Coordinates of C-alpha atoms and ligand atoms in Angstrom, one line a residue:
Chain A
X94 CA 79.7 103.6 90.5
X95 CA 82.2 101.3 91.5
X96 CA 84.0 101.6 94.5
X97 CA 87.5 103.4 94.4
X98 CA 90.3 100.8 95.1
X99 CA 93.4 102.4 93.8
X100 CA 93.7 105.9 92.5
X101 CA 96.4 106.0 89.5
X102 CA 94.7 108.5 87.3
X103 CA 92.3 111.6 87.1
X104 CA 91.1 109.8 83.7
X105 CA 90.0 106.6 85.4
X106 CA 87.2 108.4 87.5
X107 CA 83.8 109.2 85.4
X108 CA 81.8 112.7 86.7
X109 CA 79.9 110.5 89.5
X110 CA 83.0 109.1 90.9
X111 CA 84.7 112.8 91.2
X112 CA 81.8 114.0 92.6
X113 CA 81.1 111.5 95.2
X114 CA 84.8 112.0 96.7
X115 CA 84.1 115.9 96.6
X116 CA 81.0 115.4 98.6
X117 CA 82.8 112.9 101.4
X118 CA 85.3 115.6 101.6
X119 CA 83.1 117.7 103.0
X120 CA 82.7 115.8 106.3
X121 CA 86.3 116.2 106.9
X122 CA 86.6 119.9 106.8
X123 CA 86.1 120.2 110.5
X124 CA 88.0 117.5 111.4
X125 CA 91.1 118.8 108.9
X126 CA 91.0 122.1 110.9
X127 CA 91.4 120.0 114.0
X128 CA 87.8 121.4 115.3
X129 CA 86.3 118.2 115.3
X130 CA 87.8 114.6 116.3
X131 CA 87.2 111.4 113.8
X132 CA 89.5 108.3 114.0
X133 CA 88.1 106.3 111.7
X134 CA 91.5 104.9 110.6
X135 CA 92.4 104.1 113.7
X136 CA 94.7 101.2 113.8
X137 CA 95.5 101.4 109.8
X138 CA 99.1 102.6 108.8
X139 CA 99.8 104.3 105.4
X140 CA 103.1 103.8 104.0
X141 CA 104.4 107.3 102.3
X142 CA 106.9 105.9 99.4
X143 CA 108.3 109.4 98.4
X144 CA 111.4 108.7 95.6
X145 CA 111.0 112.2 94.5
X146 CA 111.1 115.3 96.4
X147 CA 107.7 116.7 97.9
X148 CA 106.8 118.7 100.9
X149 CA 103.4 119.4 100.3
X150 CA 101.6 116.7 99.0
X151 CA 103.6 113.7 101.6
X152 CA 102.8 115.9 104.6
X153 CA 99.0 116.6 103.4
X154 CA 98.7 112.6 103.3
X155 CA 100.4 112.5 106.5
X156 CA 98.2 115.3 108.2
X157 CA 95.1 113.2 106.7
X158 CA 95.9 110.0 107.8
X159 CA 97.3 111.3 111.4
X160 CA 94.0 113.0 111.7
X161 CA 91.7 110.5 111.1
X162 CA 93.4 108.0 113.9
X163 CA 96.1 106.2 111.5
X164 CA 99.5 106.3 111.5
X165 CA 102.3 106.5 108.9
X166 CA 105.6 105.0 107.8
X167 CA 107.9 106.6 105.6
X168 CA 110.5 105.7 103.4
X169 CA 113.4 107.9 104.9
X170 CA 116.2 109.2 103.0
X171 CA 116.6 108.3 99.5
X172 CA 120.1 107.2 99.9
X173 CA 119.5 104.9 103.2
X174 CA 117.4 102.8 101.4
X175 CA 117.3 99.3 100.0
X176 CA 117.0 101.4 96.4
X177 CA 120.4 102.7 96.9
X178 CA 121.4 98.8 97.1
X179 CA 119.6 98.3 93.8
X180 CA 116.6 96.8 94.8
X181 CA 113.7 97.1 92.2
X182 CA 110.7 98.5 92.8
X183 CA 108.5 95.9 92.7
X184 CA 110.4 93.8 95.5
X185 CA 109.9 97.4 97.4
X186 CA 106.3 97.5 97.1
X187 CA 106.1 93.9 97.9
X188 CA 108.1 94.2 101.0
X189 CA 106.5 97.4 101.8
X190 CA 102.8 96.5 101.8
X191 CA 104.3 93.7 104.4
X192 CA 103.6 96.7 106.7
X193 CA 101.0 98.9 105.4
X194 CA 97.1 99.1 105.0
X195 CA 97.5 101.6 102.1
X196 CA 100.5 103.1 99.9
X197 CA 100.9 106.5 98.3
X198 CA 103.8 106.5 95.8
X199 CA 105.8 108.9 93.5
X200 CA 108.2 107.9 91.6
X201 CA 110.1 109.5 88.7
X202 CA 108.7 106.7 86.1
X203 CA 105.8 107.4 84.4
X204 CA 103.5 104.9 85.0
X205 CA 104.9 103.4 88.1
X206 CA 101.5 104.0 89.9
X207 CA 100.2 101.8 87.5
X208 CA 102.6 99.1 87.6
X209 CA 102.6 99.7 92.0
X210 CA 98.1 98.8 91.9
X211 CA 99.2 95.8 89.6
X212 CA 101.5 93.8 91.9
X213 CA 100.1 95.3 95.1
X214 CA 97.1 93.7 97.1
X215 CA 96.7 97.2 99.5
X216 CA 95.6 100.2 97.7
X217 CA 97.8 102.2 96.0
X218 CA 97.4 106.1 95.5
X219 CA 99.5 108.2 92.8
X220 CA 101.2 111.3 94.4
X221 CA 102.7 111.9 91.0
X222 CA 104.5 109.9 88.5
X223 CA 107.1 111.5 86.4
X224 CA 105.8 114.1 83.8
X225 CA 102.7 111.8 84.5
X226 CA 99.7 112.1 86.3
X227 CA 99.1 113.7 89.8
X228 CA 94.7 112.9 90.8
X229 CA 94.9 114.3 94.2
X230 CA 95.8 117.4 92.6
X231 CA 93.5 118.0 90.4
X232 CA 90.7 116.8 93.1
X233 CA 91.6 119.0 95.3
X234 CA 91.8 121.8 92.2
X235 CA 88.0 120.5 91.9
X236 CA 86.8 120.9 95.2
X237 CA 88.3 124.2 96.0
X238 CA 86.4 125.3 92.5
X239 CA 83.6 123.8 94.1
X240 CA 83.5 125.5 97.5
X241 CA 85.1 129.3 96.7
X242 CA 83.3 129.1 93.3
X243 CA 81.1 126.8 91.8
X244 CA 81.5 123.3 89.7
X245 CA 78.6 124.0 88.1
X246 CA 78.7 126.5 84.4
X247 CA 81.7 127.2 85.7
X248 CA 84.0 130.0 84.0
X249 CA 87.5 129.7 84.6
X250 CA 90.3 131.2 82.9
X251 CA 94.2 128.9 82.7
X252 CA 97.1 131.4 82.9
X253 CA 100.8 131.5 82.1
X254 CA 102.2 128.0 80.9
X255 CA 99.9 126.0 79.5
X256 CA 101.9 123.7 77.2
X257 CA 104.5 122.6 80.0
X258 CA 101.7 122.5 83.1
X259 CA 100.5 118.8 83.7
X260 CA 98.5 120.7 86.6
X261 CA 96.8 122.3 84.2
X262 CA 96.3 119.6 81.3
X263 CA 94.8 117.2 84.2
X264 CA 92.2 119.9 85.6
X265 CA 91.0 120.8 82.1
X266 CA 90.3 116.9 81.0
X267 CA 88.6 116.7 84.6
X268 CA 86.8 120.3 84.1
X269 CA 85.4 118.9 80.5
X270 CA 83.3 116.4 82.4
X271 CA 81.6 119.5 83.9
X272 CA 80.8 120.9 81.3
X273 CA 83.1 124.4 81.9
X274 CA 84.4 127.4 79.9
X275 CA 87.7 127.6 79.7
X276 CA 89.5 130.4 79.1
X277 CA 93.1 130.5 78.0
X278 CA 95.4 132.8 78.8
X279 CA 98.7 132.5 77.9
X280 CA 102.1 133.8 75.6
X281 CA 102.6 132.7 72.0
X282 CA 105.1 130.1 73.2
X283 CA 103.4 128.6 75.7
X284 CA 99.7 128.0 74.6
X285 CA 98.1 124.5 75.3
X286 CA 98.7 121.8 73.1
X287 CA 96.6 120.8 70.5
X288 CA 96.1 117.0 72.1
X289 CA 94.5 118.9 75.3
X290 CA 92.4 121.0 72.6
X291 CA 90.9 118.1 71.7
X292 CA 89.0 117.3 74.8
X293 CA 85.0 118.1 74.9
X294 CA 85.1 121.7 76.4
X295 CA 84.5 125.2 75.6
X296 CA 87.9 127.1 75.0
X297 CA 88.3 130.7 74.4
X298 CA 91.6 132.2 73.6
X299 CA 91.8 135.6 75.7
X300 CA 93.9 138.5 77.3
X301 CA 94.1 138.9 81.2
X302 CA 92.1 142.2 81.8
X303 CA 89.3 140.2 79.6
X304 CA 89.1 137.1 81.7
X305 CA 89.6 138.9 85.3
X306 CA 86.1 140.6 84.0
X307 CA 84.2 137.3 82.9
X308 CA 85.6 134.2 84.7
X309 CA 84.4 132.8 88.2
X310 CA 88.3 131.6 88.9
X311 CA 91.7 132.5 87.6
X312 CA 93.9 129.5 87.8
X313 CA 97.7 130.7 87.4
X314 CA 100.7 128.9 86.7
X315 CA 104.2 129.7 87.1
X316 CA 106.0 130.8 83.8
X317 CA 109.6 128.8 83.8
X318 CA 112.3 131.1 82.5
X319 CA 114.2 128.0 81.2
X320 CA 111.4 128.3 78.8
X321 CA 112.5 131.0 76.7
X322 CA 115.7 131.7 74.4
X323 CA 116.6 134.7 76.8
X324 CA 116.1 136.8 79.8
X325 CA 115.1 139.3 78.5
X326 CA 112.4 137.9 76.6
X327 CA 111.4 136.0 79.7
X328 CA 110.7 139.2 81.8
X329 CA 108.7 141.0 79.5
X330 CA 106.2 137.9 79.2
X331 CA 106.4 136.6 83.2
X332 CA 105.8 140.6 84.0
X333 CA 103.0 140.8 81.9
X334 CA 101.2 137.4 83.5
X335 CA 101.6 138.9 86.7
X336 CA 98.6 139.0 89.1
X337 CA 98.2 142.2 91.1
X338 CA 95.9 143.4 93.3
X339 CA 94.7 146.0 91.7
X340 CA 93.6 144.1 88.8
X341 CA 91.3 142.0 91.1
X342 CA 90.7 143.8 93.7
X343 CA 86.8 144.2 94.6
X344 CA 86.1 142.1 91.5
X345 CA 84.1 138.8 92.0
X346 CA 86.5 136.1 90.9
X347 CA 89.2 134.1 93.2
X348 CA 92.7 133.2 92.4
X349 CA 94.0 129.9 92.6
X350 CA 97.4 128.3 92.5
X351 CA 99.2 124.6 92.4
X352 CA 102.2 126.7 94.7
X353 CA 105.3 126.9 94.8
X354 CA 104.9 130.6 93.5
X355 CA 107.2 132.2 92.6
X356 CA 106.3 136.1 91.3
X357 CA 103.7 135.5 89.3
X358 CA 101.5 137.0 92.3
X359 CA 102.2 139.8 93.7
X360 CA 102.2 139.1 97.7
X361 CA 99.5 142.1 98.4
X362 CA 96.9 140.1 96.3
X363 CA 97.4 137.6 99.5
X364 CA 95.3 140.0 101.7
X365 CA 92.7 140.1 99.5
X366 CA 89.6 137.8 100.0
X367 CA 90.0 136.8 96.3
X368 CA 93.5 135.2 97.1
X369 CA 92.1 131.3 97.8
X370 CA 95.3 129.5 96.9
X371 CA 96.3 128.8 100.5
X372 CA 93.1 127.6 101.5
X373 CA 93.5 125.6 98.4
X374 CA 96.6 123.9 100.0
X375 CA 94.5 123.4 102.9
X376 CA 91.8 121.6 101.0
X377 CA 94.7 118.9 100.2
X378 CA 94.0 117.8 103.8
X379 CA 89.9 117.0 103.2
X380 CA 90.2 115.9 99.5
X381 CA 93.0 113.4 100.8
X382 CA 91.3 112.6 103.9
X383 CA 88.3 111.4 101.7
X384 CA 90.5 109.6 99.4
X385 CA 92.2 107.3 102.4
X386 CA 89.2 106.6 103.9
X387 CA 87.5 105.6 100.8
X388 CA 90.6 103.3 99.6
X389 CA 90.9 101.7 103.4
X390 CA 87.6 100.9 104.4
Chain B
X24 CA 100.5 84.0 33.9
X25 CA 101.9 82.4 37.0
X26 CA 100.8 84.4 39.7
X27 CA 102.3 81.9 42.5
X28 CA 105.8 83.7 43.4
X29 CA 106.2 81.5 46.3
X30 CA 105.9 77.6 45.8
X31 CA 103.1 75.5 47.4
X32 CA 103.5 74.0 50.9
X33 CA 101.8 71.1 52.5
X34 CA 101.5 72.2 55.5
X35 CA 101.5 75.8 57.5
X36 CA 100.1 79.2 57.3
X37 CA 100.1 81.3 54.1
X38 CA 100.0 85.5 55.3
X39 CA 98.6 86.6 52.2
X40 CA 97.9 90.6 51.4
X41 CA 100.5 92.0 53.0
X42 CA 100.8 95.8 52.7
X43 CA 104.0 95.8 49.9
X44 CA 106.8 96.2 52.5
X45 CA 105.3 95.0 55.7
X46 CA 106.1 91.4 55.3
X47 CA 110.0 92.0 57.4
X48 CA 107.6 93.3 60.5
X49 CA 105.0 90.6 59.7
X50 CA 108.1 88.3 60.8
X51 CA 108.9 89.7 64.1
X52 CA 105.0 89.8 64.9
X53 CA 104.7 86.3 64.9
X54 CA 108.3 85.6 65.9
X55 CA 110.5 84.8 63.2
X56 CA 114.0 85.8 63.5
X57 CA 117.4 85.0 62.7
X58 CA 117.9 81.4 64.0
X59 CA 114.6 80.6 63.7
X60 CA 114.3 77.1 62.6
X61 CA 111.1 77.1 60.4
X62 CA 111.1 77.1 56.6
X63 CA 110.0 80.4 55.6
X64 CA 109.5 82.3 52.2
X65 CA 108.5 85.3 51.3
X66 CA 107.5 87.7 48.4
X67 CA 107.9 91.7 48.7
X68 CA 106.0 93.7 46.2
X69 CA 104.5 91.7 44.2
X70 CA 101.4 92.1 42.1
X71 CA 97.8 92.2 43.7
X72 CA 94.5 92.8 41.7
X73 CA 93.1 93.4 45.0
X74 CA 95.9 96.0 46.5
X75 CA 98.1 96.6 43.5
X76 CA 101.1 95.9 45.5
X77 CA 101.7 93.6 48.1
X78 CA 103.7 90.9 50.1
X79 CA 103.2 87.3 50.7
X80 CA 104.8 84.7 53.9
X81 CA 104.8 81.4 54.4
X82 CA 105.5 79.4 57.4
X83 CA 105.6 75.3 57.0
X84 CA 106.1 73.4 60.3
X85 CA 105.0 76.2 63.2
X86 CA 101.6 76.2 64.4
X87 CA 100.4 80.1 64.8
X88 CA 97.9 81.1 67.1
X89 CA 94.8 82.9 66.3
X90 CA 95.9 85.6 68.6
X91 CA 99.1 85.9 67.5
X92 CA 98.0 85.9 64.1
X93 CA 95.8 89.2 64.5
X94 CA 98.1 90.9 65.5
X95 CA 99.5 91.2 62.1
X96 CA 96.5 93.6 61.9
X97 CA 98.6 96.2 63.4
X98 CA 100.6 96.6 60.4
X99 CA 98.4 95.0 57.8
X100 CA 94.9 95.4 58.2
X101 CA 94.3 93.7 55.1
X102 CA 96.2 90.8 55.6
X103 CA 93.9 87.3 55.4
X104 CA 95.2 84.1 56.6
X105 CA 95.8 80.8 55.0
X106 CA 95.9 77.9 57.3
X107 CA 97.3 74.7 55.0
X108 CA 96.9 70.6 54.9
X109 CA 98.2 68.3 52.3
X110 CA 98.5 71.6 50.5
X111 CA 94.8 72.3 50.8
X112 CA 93.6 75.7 52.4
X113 CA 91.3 74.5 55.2
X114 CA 90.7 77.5 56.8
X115 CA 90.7 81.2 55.8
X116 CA 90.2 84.8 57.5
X117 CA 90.8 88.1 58.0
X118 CA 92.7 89.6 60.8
X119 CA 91.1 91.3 62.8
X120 CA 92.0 94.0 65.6
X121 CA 93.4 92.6 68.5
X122 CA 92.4 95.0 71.8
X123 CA 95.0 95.1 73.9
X124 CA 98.8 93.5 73.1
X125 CA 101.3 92.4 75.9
X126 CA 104.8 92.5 75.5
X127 CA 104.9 92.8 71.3
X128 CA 105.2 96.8 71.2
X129 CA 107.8 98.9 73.0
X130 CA 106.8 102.3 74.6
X131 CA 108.3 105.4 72.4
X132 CA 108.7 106.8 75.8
X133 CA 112.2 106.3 77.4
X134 CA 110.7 107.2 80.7
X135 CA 108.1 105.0 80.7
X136 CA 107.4 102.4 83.6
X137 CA 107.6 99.5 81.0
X138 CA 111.2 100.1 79.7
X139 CA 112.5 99.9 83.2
X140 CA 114.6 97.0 82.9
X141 CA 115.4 96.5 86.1
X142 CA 111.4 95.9 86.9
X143 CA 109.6 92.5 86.1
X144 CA 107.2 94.4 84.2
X145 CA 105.8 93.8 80.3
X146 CA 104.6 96.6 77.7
X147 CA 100.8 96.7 77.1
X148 CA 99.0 98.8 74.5
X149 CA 95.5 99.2 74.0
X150 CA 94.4 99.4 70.5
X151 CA 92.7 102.1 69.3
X152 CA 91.2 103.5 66.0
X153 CA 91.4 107.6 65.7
X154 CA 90.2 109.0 62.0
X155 CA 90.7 105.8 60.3
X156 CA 94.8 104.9 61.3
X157 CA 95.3 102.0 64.4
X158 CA 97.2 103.5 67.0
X159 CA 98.3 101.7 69.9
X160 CA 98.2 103.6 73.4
X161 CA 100.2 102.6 76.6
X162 CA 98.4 101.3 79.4
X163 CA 101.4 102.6 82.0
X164 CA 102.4 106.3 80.3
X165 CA 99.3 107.1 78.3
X166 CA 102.1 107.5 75.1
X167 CA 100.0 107.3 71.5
X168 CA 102.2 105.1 69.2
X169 CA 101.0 105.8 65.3
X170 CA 103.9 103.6 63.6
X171 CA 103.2 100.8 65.4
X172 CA 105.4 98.8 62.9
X173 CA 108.8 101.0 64.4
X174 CA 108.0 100.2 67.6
X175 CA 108.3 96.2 68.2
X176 CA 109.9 94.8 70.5
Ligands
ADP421 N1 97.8 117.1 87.5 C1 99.1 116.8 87.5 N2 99.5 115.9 86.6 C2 100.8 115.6 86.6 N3 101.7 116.1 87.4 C3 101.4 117.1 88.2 C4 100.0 117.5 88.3 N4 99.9 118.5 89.2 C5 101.2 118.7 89.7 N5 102.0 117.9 89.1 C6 103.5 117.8 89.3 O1 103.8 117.1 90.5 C7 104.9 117.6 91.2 C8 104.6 117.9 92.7 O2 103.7 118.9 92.9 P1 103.0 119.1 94.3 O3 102.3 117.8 94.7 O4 102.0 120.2 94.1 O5 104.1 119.5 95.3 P2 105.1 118.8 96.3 O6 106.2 118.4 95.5 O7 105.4 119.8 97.3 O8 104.4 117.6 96.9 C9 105.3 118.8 90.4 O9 106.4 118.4 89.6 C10 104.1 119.1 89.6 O10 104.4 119.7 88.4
ZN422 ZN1 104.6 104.0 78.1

């Protein structure tokens, strides 16, 4: 294995590279609670170049990188920058890494983390491109399979959108290298696209109640009503995607979420010991702490 | 019979087993376009024992790289080269797959990185071979492109 320099895309990692950052994650779950002190970026500043909207994944970056010792620039207000004057945004990056030992980026274009690690000489880590690709994401999908379930013959079932849910798509191709079963779950209208079919895994097409009885993990996606002809039509399939407590309750499989939800849980599953999905936001923090550390050292 | 459609040339690169059709695209590959100063002819659809049907260029006076010349491939895997002196062939091949191409395709996807015009950034492909058909796939959106021949630049 090579070592990580930039991280663009879940597809450029092979099965040792995902699990080697998995495994450094683990020395920063202490240190992401705030339990336990490590500044080994001490001294380093990360620039977060946010042209998109995002509260969870720039202040997860921010949390790691303040956490282990570093510091962290930020690209303000979209319309107070040099991008509102037309500036491109190569001359950004170029100007940018001026100032920083490492740069996380999303940008609207797909592909602009690609084109960012070309003309930059600092790292450069994809928070999300466009309708591209999103790595930290699925890594920290991965490692909160690994430490609520298992990585290993892994069962997990993909509910509600599959076709629309890059979330999804980038898990599965990364969940392949593991050899899982994957379950899908979803309405006529939204099932996974044949492309994603194609990848090296075991898929079986299934109903809820089936899956909540023979998976390790439910992964669940928000159904989009802008998705369907009408309302009406949207209810009756969002209602019947709908995770409730009883349906899990007492039952040995754990629920996981990208978030923002929006009813596609019901908030009494939250109580329940299944409900992992915030500690899955929490496990942004290690993932991304392992991911910094490995890109700056 | 007189098979020769196109008249000899002394000196220049004869394209010869053109897909029938292929040899307008077969033009833009290697550059040929209005105002373009070489002497060029062509044949569409003409008879092939080897392909039935099939189309024929000619270039005297411009030198054609090698790589540029495989790139033809894209369109018309069968295509095999003529290079000419004193109106003798003196060398021949077949194009061959090239593995990546800069700048000669243009992303299908209007979202893409590399049809940001405002960027100082160049379309690249890697070529690929799924079932039997080239496709070419971006190296900035991940975007398949089957026609390849729709989609130059
Ligand atoms: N694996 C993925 N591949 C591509 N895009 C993704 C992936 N996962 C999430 N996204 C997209 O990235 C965007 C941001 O999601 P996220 O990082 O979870 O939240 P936030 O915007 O609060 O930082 C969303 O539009 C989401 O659909
Ligand atoms: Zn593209």
């Amino acid at each position: 294995m090579s070592k990580i320099r930039h991280l663009i895309s879940i597809d450029d990692l092979s099965r040792q590279d995902i699990e080697y950052i998995l495994k450094k994650a683990d020395n920063f779950v202490e240190v992401a609670k705030g339990k336990k002190s490590l500044k080994i970026l001490s001294g380093k500043i990360l620039a977060n170049l946010f042209f998109e909207p995002s509260t969870r994944t720039r202040m997860s970056f921010e949390t790691a990188m303040k956490r282990l010792g570093g510091d962290v620039i930020n690209l303000g207000s979209l319309e107070a920058t040099s991008l509102a004057k037309g500036e491109s945004l190569a001359d950004t990056l170029r100007v940018v890494q001026q100032y920083a030992d490492c740069i996380v980026l999303r940008h609207q274009r797909e592909g602009s983390a690609r084109f960012a690690s070309q003309i930059c000489s600092v790292p450069v880590i994809n928070a999300g491109d466009g309708a591209g690709q999103h790595p930290t994401q699925t890594l920290l999908d991965l490692y909160t399979i690994r430490m609520e379930a298992k990585l290993k013959n892994l069962k997990i079932a993909m509910v509600g959108d599959l076709k629309y849910s890059r979330t999804v798509h980038s898990l599965i191709k990364a969940l392949a290298l593991f050899n899982a079963e994957i379950y899908l779950v979803s309405p006529e209208l939204l099932k996974l696209p044949e492309e994603i079919l194609e990848v090296d895994a075991r898929f079986i097409e299934s109903d809820l109640k089936t899956a909540i009885d023979e998976v390790d993990v439910l992964y669940v996606t928000r159904i989009q009503k802008e998705r369907f002809p009408d309302e009406e039509e949207y209810r009756k399939v969002a209602g019947s995607y709908k995770i409730t407590s009883d349906m899990i309750e007492g039952k040995d499989v754990v629920v996981m979420h990208p978030l923002p939800r929006v009813d596609e849980i019901a908030y009494d599953v939250d109580r329940l010991k299944n409900a992992v999905y915030f500690k899955q936001a929490f496990y942004g923090v290690p993932v991304r702490m392992a991911i910094l550390s490995e890109v700056m050292s | 019979m007189n098979v020769l459609t196109v008249s000899k040339i002394r000196e220049g690169t004869v394209i010869d087993h053109i897909t029938a059709g292929k040899a307008l695209e077969v033009l833009k590959i290697i550059g040929i376009k209005s105002g373009s100063k070489e002497r060029v002819s062509m044949a569409m659809n003409v008879e092939s024992r080897k392909m039935g049907k099939k189309d024929i260029v000619k270039v005297e006076g411009k030198f054609i790289g090698d790589e540029e010349l495989n790139r033809i491939s894209l369109i018309a895997p069968r295509a095999t080269i003529n290079i000419i002196k004193e109106f003798e062939i003196i060398r021949k091949f077949n194009v061959s797959l090239p593995r990546e191409v800069e700048g000669i395709i243009r992303c299908p996807n209007q979202n893409c990185m590399s049809n940001d015009e405002k960027e100082p950034v160049k379309s690249f492909f890697r070529i690929e071979e799924e079932d039997g058909r080239v496709i070419a796939r971006c190296e900035y959106c991940g975007k398949k492109v089957y026609d390849i021949g729709r989609f130059l630049v």
